Amino acid sequence: MDQGFFLLFAAVSVITALTVVLARNPVHSALALMACFLQVSAIFVLLGAPLLAGIQIFVYVGAIMVLFLFVIMMIDVREAVLQRFLPGGNLPALVLLVLLGLEMLALVLWSDRFSATEPAAARDGDQVRELSRAIFTDYLLPFEAASVILLAALVGAIVLARKEPG
Amino acid sequence: MVPLSWSILLGVVLFVIGAAGVLLRRNILVVLMSLELLLNSVNINFIAFGRYYADFRGQIFAIFVIATTAAEVAVALGILVALVRNKATLKVDDVTVMKG
């Protein structure tokens, strides 16, 4: 049952990821990326991380993709649609990609350590509560650093996108 | 139960697709979206390993990756808006302002 759902979500996410790269129109790419993020959040649920699935939907689908769509609508993409798709003469990058994919596939398939089917130890108790306790005790400093980074990015984006610099 | 290698293979496939988008496409918007794909595949790997080794740190690092990605996208799109206002292009090859 789990495996069937995983295969379904994985297949749809790979197809939509290919659509992101291959679509000519950036709006289509953005919509396909949104679908891909929804599939990935479903996979997070299957992997036993419901909190992460919620964060994925809120942050990626709700915030980042809306930002992307706003920017696409602000910018004139007609010229981008007309331009030549996947220009030739990029053979080194293609070879590099094939090598990268083959290497990672070989490493994963070769190794026996990745064949685990059962989690190491079944956790008991409320998982989200333990996760948030770990964040707010052991990882409090990185958490605060992340909030400072978000504030700096907010201010920086406003300053960058302003009409008159200075 | 889903085997661990399936999740990792999904992460590999999404990573290669995202790298293809970053390296082969010439549109800045699509390059940024492919970067999102790369970060998502890393998140899948973090969560899968965190589950199979019964460790919370996978999920915690995935949360930090998501927060950093949100900051990165905000700054990148701000730069993109400023760039298009100064020089109406979306092609990566035309952006040579910082070439030195």
PDB file of N, CA, C and O in Angstrom, chain A residues 83-144:
ATOM      1  N   GLN A  83      12.493  32.721 -27.494  1.00  0.00           N
ATOM      2  CA  GLN A  83      13.903  32.456 -27.721  1.00  0.00           C
ATOM      3  C   GLN A  83      14.154  30.965 -27.983  1.00  0.00           C
ATOM      4  O   GLN A  83      13.330  30.120 -27.677  1.00  0.00           O
ATOM      5  N   ARG A  84      15.323  30.704 -28.542  1.00  0.00           N
ATOM      6  CA  ARG A  84      15.666  29.340 -28.914  1.00  0.00           C
ATOM      7  C   ARG A  84      15.745  28.467 -27.668  1.00  0.00           C
ATOM      8  O   ARG A  84      16.278  28.872 -26.646  1.00  0.00           O
ATOM      9  N   PHE A  85      15.186  27.279 -27.768  1.00  0.00           N
ATOM     10  CA  PHE A  85      15.086  26.417 -26.596  1.00  0.00           C
ATOM     11  C   PHE A  85      16.280  25.485 -26.544  1.00  0.00           C
ATOM     12  O   PHE A  85      16.670  24.919 -27.562  1.00  0.00           O
ATOM     13  N   LEU A  86      16.859  25.313 -25.354  1.00  0.00           N
ATOM     14  CA  LEU A  86      17.997  24.414 -25.127  1.00  0.00           C
ATOM     15  C   LEU A  86      19.060  24.588 -26.206  1.00  0.00           C
ATOM     16  O   LEU A  86      19.216  23.740 -27.083  1.00  0.00           O
ATOM     17  N   PRO A  87      19.768  25.711 -26.209  1.00  0.00           N
ATOM     18  CA  PRO A  87      20.702  26.004 -27.290  1.00  0.00           C
ATOM     19  C   PRO A  87      21.782  24.942 -27.391  1.00  0.00           C
ATOM     20  O   PRO A  87      22.206  24.356 -26.399  1.00  0.00           O
ATOM     21  N   GLY A  88      22.209  24.696 -28.612  1.00  0.00           N
ATOM     22  CA  GLY A  88      23.251  23.700 -28.829  1.00  0.00           C
ATOM     23  C   GLY A  88      24.594  24.221 -28.361  1.00  0.00           C
ATOM     24  O   GLY A  88      24.717  25.322 -27.837  1.00  0.00           O
ATOM     25  N   GLY A  89      25.613  23.423 -28.557  1.00  0.00           N
ATOM     26  CA  GLY A  89      26.930  23.855 -28.124  1.00  0.00           C
ATOM     27  C   GLY A  89      27.120  23.765 -26.638  1.00  0.00           C
ATOM     28  O   GLY A  89      28.018  24.355 -26.067  1.00  0.00           O
ATOM     29  N   ASN A  90      26.225  23.037 -25.970  1.00  0.00           N
ATOM     30  CA  ASN A  90      26.365  22.898 -24.531  1.00  0.00           C
ATOM     31  C   ASN A  90      26.692  21.451 -24.187  1.00  0.00           C
ATOM     32  O   ASN A  90      26.194  20.896 -23.216  1.00  0.00           O
ATOM     33  N   LEU A  91      27.497  20.855 -25.045  1.00  0.00           N
ATOM     34  CA  LEU A  91      27.821  19.445 -24.867  1.00  0.00           C
ATOM     35  C   LEU A  91      28.549  19.155 -23.560  1.00  0.00           C
ATOM     36  O   LEU A  91      28.245  18.157 -22.901  1.00  0.00           O
ATOM     37  N   PRO A  92      29.499  19.998 -23.120  1.00  0.00           N
ATOM     38  CA  PRO A  92      30.179  19.698 -21.843  1.00  0.00           C
ATOM     39  C   PRO A  92      29.217  19.582 -20.677  1.00  0.00           C
ATOM     40  O   PRO A  92      29.349  18.668 -19.854  1.00  0.00           O
ATOM     41  N   ALA A  93      28.236  20.500 -20.616  1.00  0.00           N
ATOM     42  CA  ALA A  93      27.279  20.440 -19.508  1.00  0.00           C
ATOM     43  C   ALA A  93      26.475  19.149 -19.563  1.00  0.00           C
ATOM     44  O   ALA A  93      26.207  18.517 -18.539  1.00  0.00           O
ATOM     45  N   LEU A  94      26.104  18.743 -20.792  1.00  0.00           N
ATOM     46  CA  LEU A  94      25.304  17.517 -20.938  1.00  0.00           C
ATOM     47  C   LEU A  94      26.107  16.295 -20.495  1.00  0.00           C
ATOM     48  O   LEU A  94      25.601  15.434 -19.757  1.00  0.00           O
ATOM     49  N   VAL A  95      27.381  16.243 -20.927  1.00  0.00           N
ATOM     50  CA  VAL A  95      28.246  15.117 -20.529  1.00  0.00           C
ATOM     51  C   VAL A  95      28.411  15.092 -19.015  1.00  0.00           C
ATOM     52  O   VAL A  95      28.337  14.030 -18.374  1.00  0.00           O
ATOM     53  N   LEU A  96      28.593  16.293 -18.445  1.00  0.00           N
ATOM     54  CA  LEU A  96      28.751  16.393 -16.989  1.00  0.00           C
ATOM     55  C   LEU A  96      27.518  15.857 -16.277  1.00  0.00           C
ATOM     56  O   LEU A  96      27.621  15.106 -15.291  1.00  0.00           O
ATOM     57  N   LEU A  97      26.336  16.206 -16.815  1.00  0.00           N
ATOM     58  CA  LEU A  97      25.093  15.741 -16.185  1.00  0.00           C
ATOM     59  C   LEU A  97      24.967  14.235 -16.254  1.00  0.00           C
ATOM     60  O   LEU A  97      24.601  13.579 -15.269  1.00  0.00           O
ATOM     61  N   VAL A  98      25.274  13.662 -17.435  1.00  0.00           N
ATOM     62  CA  VAL A  98      25.164  12.211 -17.581  1.00  0.00           C
ATOM     63  C   VAL A  98      26.123  11.506 -16.618  1.00  0.00           C
ATOM     64  O   VAL A  98      25.762  10.535 -15.947  1.00  0.00           O
ATOM     65  N   LEU A  99      27.347  12.043 -16.530  1.00  0.00           N
ATOM     66  CA  LEU A  99      28.318  11.442 -15.615  1.00  0.00           C
ATOM     67  C   LEU A  99      27.841  11.528 -14.174  1.00  0.00           C
ATOM     68  O   LEU A  99      27.930  10.552 -13.413  1.00  0.00           O
ATOM     69  N   LEU A 100      27.300  12.697 -13.797  1.00  0.00           N
ATOM     70  CA  LEU A 100      26.809  12.889 -12.427  1.00  0.00           C
ATOM     71  C   LEU A 100      25.704  11.898 -12.096  1.00  0.00           C
ATOM     72  O   LEU A 100      25.732  11.210 -11.060  1.00  0.00           O
ATOM     73  N   GLY A 101      24.738  11.771 -13.031  1.00  0.00           N
ATOM     74  CA  GLY A 101      23.637  10.856 -12.792  1.00  0.00           C
ATOM     75  C   GLY A 101      24.095   9.418 -12.695  1.00  0.00           C
ATOM     76  O   GLY A 101      23.690   8.676 -11.789  1.00  0.00           O
ATOM     77  N   LEU A 102      24.982   9.003 -13.619  1.00  0.00           N
ATOM     78  CA  LEU A 102      25.458   7.623 -13.594  1.00  0.00           C
ATOM     79  C   LEU A 102      26.232   7.336 -12.319  1.00  0.00           C
ATOM     80  O   LEU A 102      26.075   6.267 -11.711  1.00  0.00           O
ATOM     81  N   GLU A 103      27.041   8.313 -11.892  1.00  0.00           N
ATOM     82  CA  GLU A 103      27.843   8.096 -10.697  1.00  0.00           C
ATOM     83  C   GLU A 103      26.951   7.912  -9.477  1.00  0.00           C
ATOM     84  O   GLU A 103      27.119   6.976  -8.684  1.00  0.00           O
ATOM     85  N   MET A 104      25.952   8.811  -9.345  1.00  0.00           N
ATOM     86  CA  MET A 104      25.102   8.705  -8.155  1.00  0.00           C
ATOM     87  C   MET A 104      24.274   7.432  -8.179  1.00  0.00           C
ATOM     88  O   MET A 104      24.128   6.742  -7.160  1.00  0.00           O
ATOM     89  N   LEU A 105      23.755   7.069  -9.372  1.00  0.00           N
ATOM     90  CA  LEU A 105      22.971   5.832  -9.464  1.00  0.00           C
ATOM     91  C   LEU A 105      23.831   4.625  -9.116  1.00  0.00           C
ATOM     92  O   LEU A 105      23.400   3.722  -8.380  1.00  0.00           O
ATOM     93  N   ALA A 106      25.063   4.596  -9.641  1.00  0.00           N
ATOM     94  CA  ALA A 106      25.945   3.464  -9.363  1.00  0.00           C
ATOM     95  C   ALA A 106      26.244   3.372  -7.878  1.00  0.00           C
ATOM     96  O   ALA A 106      26.202   2.282  -7.282  1.00  0.00           O
ATOM     97  N   LEU A 107      26.499   4.531  -7.258  1.00  0.00           N
ATOM     98  CA  LEU A 107      26.827   4.499  -5.834  1.00  0.00           C
ATOM     99  C   LEU A 107      25.653   3.995  -5.010  1.00  0.00           C
ATOM    100  O   LEU A 107      25.819   3.206  -4.078  1.00  0.00           O
ATOM    101  N   VAL A 108      24.440   4.445  -5.367  1.00  0.00           N
ATOM    102  CA  VAL A 108      23.274   4.040  -4.575  1.00  0.00           C
ATOM    103  C   VAL A 108      22.977   2.567  -4.790  1.00  0.00           C
ATOM    104  O   VAL A 108      22.699   1.820  -3.842  1.00  0.00           O
ATOM    105  N   LEU A 109      23.036   2.118  -6.063  1.00  0.00           N
ATOM    106  CA  LEU A 109      22.642   0.739  -6.344  1.00  0.00           C
ATOM    107  C   LEU A 109      23.702  -0.256  -5.901  1.00  0.00           C
ATOM    108  O   LEU A 109      23.402  -1.408  -5.625  1.00  0.00           O
ATOM    109  N   TRP A 110      24.949   0.183  -5.850  1.00  0.00           N
ATOM    110  CA  TRP A 110      26.046  -0.707  -5.494  1.00  0.00           C
ATOM    111  C   TRP A 110      26.017  -1.043  -4.007  1.00  0.00           C
ATOM    112  O   TRP A 110      26.306  -2.145  -3.572  1.00  0.00           O
ATOM    113  N   SER A 111      25.667  -0.042  -3.226  1.00  0.00           N
ATOM    114  CA  SER A 111      25.834  -0.183  -1.786  1.00  0.00           C
ATOM    115  C   SER A 111      24.711  -1.015  -1.177  1.00  0.00           C
ATOM    116  O   SER A 111      23.561  -0.953  -1.597  1.00  0.00           O
ATOM    117  N   ASP A 112      25.056  -1.797  -0.182  1.00  0.00           N
ATOM    118  CA  ASP A 112      24.052  -2.598   0.511  1.00  0.00           C
ATOM    119  C   ASP A 112      23.393  -1.833   1.653  1.00  0.00           C
ATOM    120  O   ASP A 112      22.373  -2.245   2.159  1.00  0.00           O
ATOM    121  N   ARG A 113      24.021  -0.730   2.052  1.00  0.00           N
ATOM    122  CA  ARG A 113      23.525  -0.054   3.248  1.00  0.00           C
ATOM    123  C   ARG A 113      22.227   0.678   3.007  1.00  0.00           C
ATOM    124  O   ARG A 113      21.565   1.081   3.951  1.00  0.00           O
ATOM    125  N   PHE A 114      21.874   0.894   1.725  1.00  0.00           N
ATOM    126  CA  PHE A 114      20.657   1.632   1.433  1.00  0.00           C
ATOM    127  C   PHE A 114      19.454   0.720   1.267  1.00  0.00           C
ATOM    128  O   PHE A 114      18.399   1.155   0.867  1.00  0.00           O
ATOM    129  N   SER A 115      19.610  -0.583   1.553  1.00  0.00           N
ATOM    130  CA  SER A 115      18.500  -1.483   1.297  1.00  0.00           C
ATOM    131  C   SER A 115      17.608  -1.666   2.517  1.00  0.00           C
ATOM    132  O   SER A 115      16.791  -2.564   2.553  1.00  0.00           O
ATOM    133  N   ALA A 116      17.766  -0.818   3.518  1.00  0.00           N
ATOM    134  CA  ALA A 116      16.954  -0.952   4.726  1.00  0.00           C
ATOM    135  C   ALA A 116      15.492  -0.701   4.399  1.00  0.00           C
ATOM    136  O   ALA A 116      15.152   0.207   3.659  1.00  0.00           O
ATOM    137  N   THR A 117      14.632  -1.549   4.921  1.00  0.00           N
ATOM    138  CA  THR A 117      13.210  -1.336   4.697  1.00  0.00           C
ATOM    139  C   THR A 117      12.511  -0.861   5.960  1.00  0.00           C
ATOM    140  O   THR A 117      11.495  -0.204   5.900  1.00  0.00           O
ATOM    141  N   GLU A 118      13.067  -1.196   7.099  1.00  0.00           N
ATOM    142  CA  GLU A 118      12.417  -0.828   8.353  1.00  0.00           C
ATOM    143  C   GLU A 118      13.210   0.292   9.016  1.00  0.00           C
ATOM    144  O   GLU A 118      14.440   0.300   8.969  1.00  0.00           O
ATOM    145  N   PRO A 119      12.534   1.233   9.662  1.00  0.00           N
ATOM    146  CA  PRO A 119      13.264   2.228  10.439  1.00  0.00           C
ATOM    147  C   PRO A 119      14.068   1.570  11.562  1.00  0.00           C
ATOM    148  O   PRO A 119      13.754   0.474  12.011  1.00  0.00           O
ATOM    149  N   ALA A 120      15.130   2.266  11.980  1.00  0.00           N
ATOM    150  CA  ALA A 120      16.044   1.679  12.954  1.00  0.00           C
ATOM    151  C   ALA A 120      15.337   1.378  14.265  1.00  0.00           C
ATOM    152  O   ALA A 120      15.517   0.318  14.838  1.00  0.00           O
ATOM    153  N   ALA A 121      14.537   2.308  14.730  1.00  0.00           N
ATOM    154  CA  ALA A 121      13.783   2.068  15.955  1.00  0.00           C
ATOM    155  C   ALA A 121      12.480   2.845  15.857  1.00  0.00           C
ATOM    156  O   ALA A 121      12.471   3.999  15.474  1.00  0.00           O
ATOM    157  N   ALA A 122      11.391   2.163  16.173  1.00  0.00           N
ATOM    158  CA  ALA A 122      10.102   2.840  16.106  1.00  0.00           C
ATOM    159  C   ALA A 122      10.005   3.839  17.264  1.00  0.00           C
ATOM    160  O   ALA A 122      10.254   3.490  18.417  1.00  0.00           O
ATOM    161  N   ARG A 123       9.684   5.072  16.901  1.00  0.00           N
ATOM    162  CA  ARG A 123       9.563   6.077  17.951  1.00  0.00           C
ATOM    163  C   ARG A 123       8.171   6.026  18.559  1.00  0.00           C
ATOM    164  O   ARG A 123       7.190   5.788  17.874  1.00  0.00           O
ATOM    165  N   ASP A 124       8.115   6.239  19.844  1.00  0.00           N
ATOM    166  CA  ASP A 124       6.809   6.329  20.479  1.00  0.00           C
ATOM    167  C   ASP A 124       6.595   7.769  20.938  1.00  0.00           C
ATOM    168  O   ASP A 124       7.540   8.543  21.059  1.00  0.00           O
ATOM    169  N   GLY A 125       5.352   8.079  21.203  1.00  0.00           N
ATOM    170  CA  GLY A 125       5.048   9.422  21.678  1.00  0.00           C
ATOM    171  C   GLY A 125       4.771  10.386  20.538  1.00  0.00           C
ATOM    172  O   GLY A 125       4.794  10.024  19.371  1.00  0.00           O
ATOM    173  N   ASP A 126       4.525  11.618  20.918  1.00  0.00           N
ATOM    174  CA  ASP A 126       4.152  12.639  19.949  1.00  0.00           C
ATOM    175  C   ASP A 126       5.399  13.118  19.226  1.00  0.00           C
ATOM    176  O   ASP A 126       6.283  13.722  19.823  1.00  0.00           O
ATOM    177  N   GLN A 127       5.431  12.866  17.914  1.00  0.00           N
ATOM    178  CA  GLN A 127       6.652  13.157  17.183  1.00  0.00           C
ATOM    179  C   GLN A 127       6.869  14.647  17.013  1.00  0.00           C
ATOM    180  O   GLN A 127       7.993  15.133  17.151  1.00  0.00           O
ATOM    181  N   VAL A 128       5.780  15.374  16.728  1.00  0.00           N
ATOM    182  CA  VAL A 128       5.918  16.810  16.492  1.00  0.00           C
ATOM    183  C   VAL A 128       6.397  17.505  17.758  1.00  0.00           C
ATOM    184  O   VAL A 128       7.230  18.421  17.712  1.00  0.00           O
ATOM    185  N   ARG A 129       5.892  17.021  18.909  1.00  0.00           N
ATOM    186  CA  ARG A 129       6.314  17.641  20.169  1.00  0.00           C
ATOM    187  C   ARG A 129       7.806  17.434  20.411  1.00  0.00           C
ATOM    188  O   ARG A 129       8.531  18.371  20.772  1.00  0.00           O
ATOM    189  N   GLU A 130       8.278  16.218  20.154  1.00  0.00           N
ATOM    190  CA  GLU A 130       9.718  15.970  20.351  1.00  0.00           C
ATOM    191  C   GLU A 130      10.551  16.808  19.387  1.00  0.00           C
ATOM    192  O   GLU A 130      11.607  17.339  19.763  1.00  0.00           O
ATOM    193  N   LEU A 131      10.060  16.920  18.152  1.00  0.00           N
ATOM    194  CA  LEU A 131      10.791  17.695  17.151  1.00  0.00           C
ATOM    195  C   LEU A 131      10.898  19.148  17.576  1.00  0.00           C
ATOM    196  O   LEU A 131      11.985  19.747  17.543  1.00  0.00           O
ATOM    197  N   SER A 132       9.775  19.716  18.022  1.00  0.00           N
ATOM    198  CA  SER A 132       9.841  21.135  18.403  1.00  0.00           C
ATOM    199  C   SER A 132      10.663  21.317  19.668  1.00  0.00           C
ATOM    200  O   SER A 132      11.364  22.332  19.806  1.00  0.00           O
ATOM    201  N   ARG A 133      10.628  20.334  20.557  1.00  0.00           N
ATOM    202  CA  ARG A 133      11.489  20.458  21.746  1.00  0.00           C
ATOM    203  C   ARG A 133      12.966  20.451  21.342  1.00  0.00           C
ATOM    204  O   ARG A 133      13.763  21.243  21.852  1.00  0.00           O
ATOM    205  N   ALA A 134      13.310  19.576  20.389  1.00  0.00           N
ATOM    206  CA  ALA A 134      14.706  19.553  19.939  1.00  0.00           C
ATOM    207  C   ALA A 134      15.094  20.874  19.275  1.00  0.00           C
ATOM    208  O   ALA A 134      16.196  21.385  19.486  1.00  0.00           O
ATOM    209  N   ILE A 135      14.166  21.439  18.480  1.00  0.00           N
ATOM    210  CA  ILE A 135      14.502  22.711  17.807  1.00  0.00           C
ATOM    211  C   ILE A 135      14.734  23.801  18.831  1.00  0.00           C
ATOM    212  O   ILE A 135      15.704  24.551  18.756  1.00  0.00           O
ATOM    213  N   PHE A 136      13.850  23.901  19.834  1.00  0.00           N
ATOM    214  CA  PHE A 136      13.921  25.047  20.729  1.00  0.00           C
ATOM    215  C   PHE A 136      14.871  24.846  21.893  1.00  0.00           C
ATOM    216  O   PHE A 136      15.013  25.746  22.718  1.00  0.00           O
ATOM    217  N   THR A 137      15.505  23.669  21.981  1.00  0.00           N
ATOM    218  CA  THR A 137      16.528  23.536  23.022  1.00  0.00           C
ATOM    219  C   THR A 137      17.910  23.365  22.396  1.00  0.00           C
ATOM    220  O   THR A 137      18.777  24.218  22.555  1.00  0.00           O
ATOM    221  N   ASP A 138      18.095  22.271  21.637  1.00  0.00           N
ATOM    222  CA  ASP A 138      19.434  22.006  21.117  1.00  0.00           C
ATOM    223  C   ASP A 138      19.783  22.906  19.945  1.00  0.00           C
ATOM    224  O   ASP A 138      20.956  23.210  19.717  1.00  0.00           O
ATOM    225  N   TYR A 139      18.776  23.302  19.181  1.00  0.00           N
ATOM    226  CA  TYR A 139      19.054  24.035  17.948  1.00  0.00           C
ATOM    227  C   TYR A 139      18.507  25.445  18.029  1.00  0.00           C
ATOM    228  O   TYR A 139      18.055  25.996  17.029  1.00  0.00           O
ATOM    229  N   LEU A 140      18.558  26.049  19.212  1.00  0.00           N
ATOM    230  CA  LEU A 140      17.992  27.390  19.352  1.00  0.00           C
ATOM    231  C   LEU A 140      18.829  28.427  18.612  1.00  0.00           C
ATOM    232  O   LEU A 140      18.292  29.320  17.963  1.00  0.00           O
ATOM    233  N   LEU A 141      20.147  28.301  18.677  1.00  0.00           N
ATOM    234  CA  LEU A 141      21.002  29.290  18.012  1.00  0.00           C
ATOM    235  C   LEU A 141      20.840  29.263  16.497  1.00  0.00           C
ATOM    236  O   LEU A 141      20.663  30.331  15.891  1.00  0.00           O
ATOM    237  N   PRO A 142      20.869  28.079  15.839  1.00  0.00           N
ATOM    238  CA  PRO A 142      20.588  28.088  14.401  1.00  0.00           C
ATOM    239  C   PRO A 142      19.201  28.613  14.074  1.00  0.00           C
ATOM    240  O   PRO A 142      19.023  29.279  13.044  1.00  0.00           O
ATOM    241  N   PHE A 143      18.228  28.353  14.943  1.00  0.00           N
ATOM    242  CA  PHE A 143      16.873  28.856  14.696  1.00  0.00           C
ATOM    243  C   PHE A 143      16.871  30.378  14.680  1.00  0.00           C
ATOM    244  O   PHE A 143      16.301  31.008  13.770  1.00  0.00           O
ATOM    245  N   GLU A 144      17.532  30.987  15.679  1.00  0.00           N
ATOM    246  CA  GLU A 144      17.579  32.446  15.715  1.00  0.00           C
ATOM    247  C   GLU A 144      18.367  32.989  14.532  1.00  0.00           C
ATOM    248  O   GLU A 144      18.015  34.033  13.962  1.00  0.00           O
TER     249      GLU A 144
END
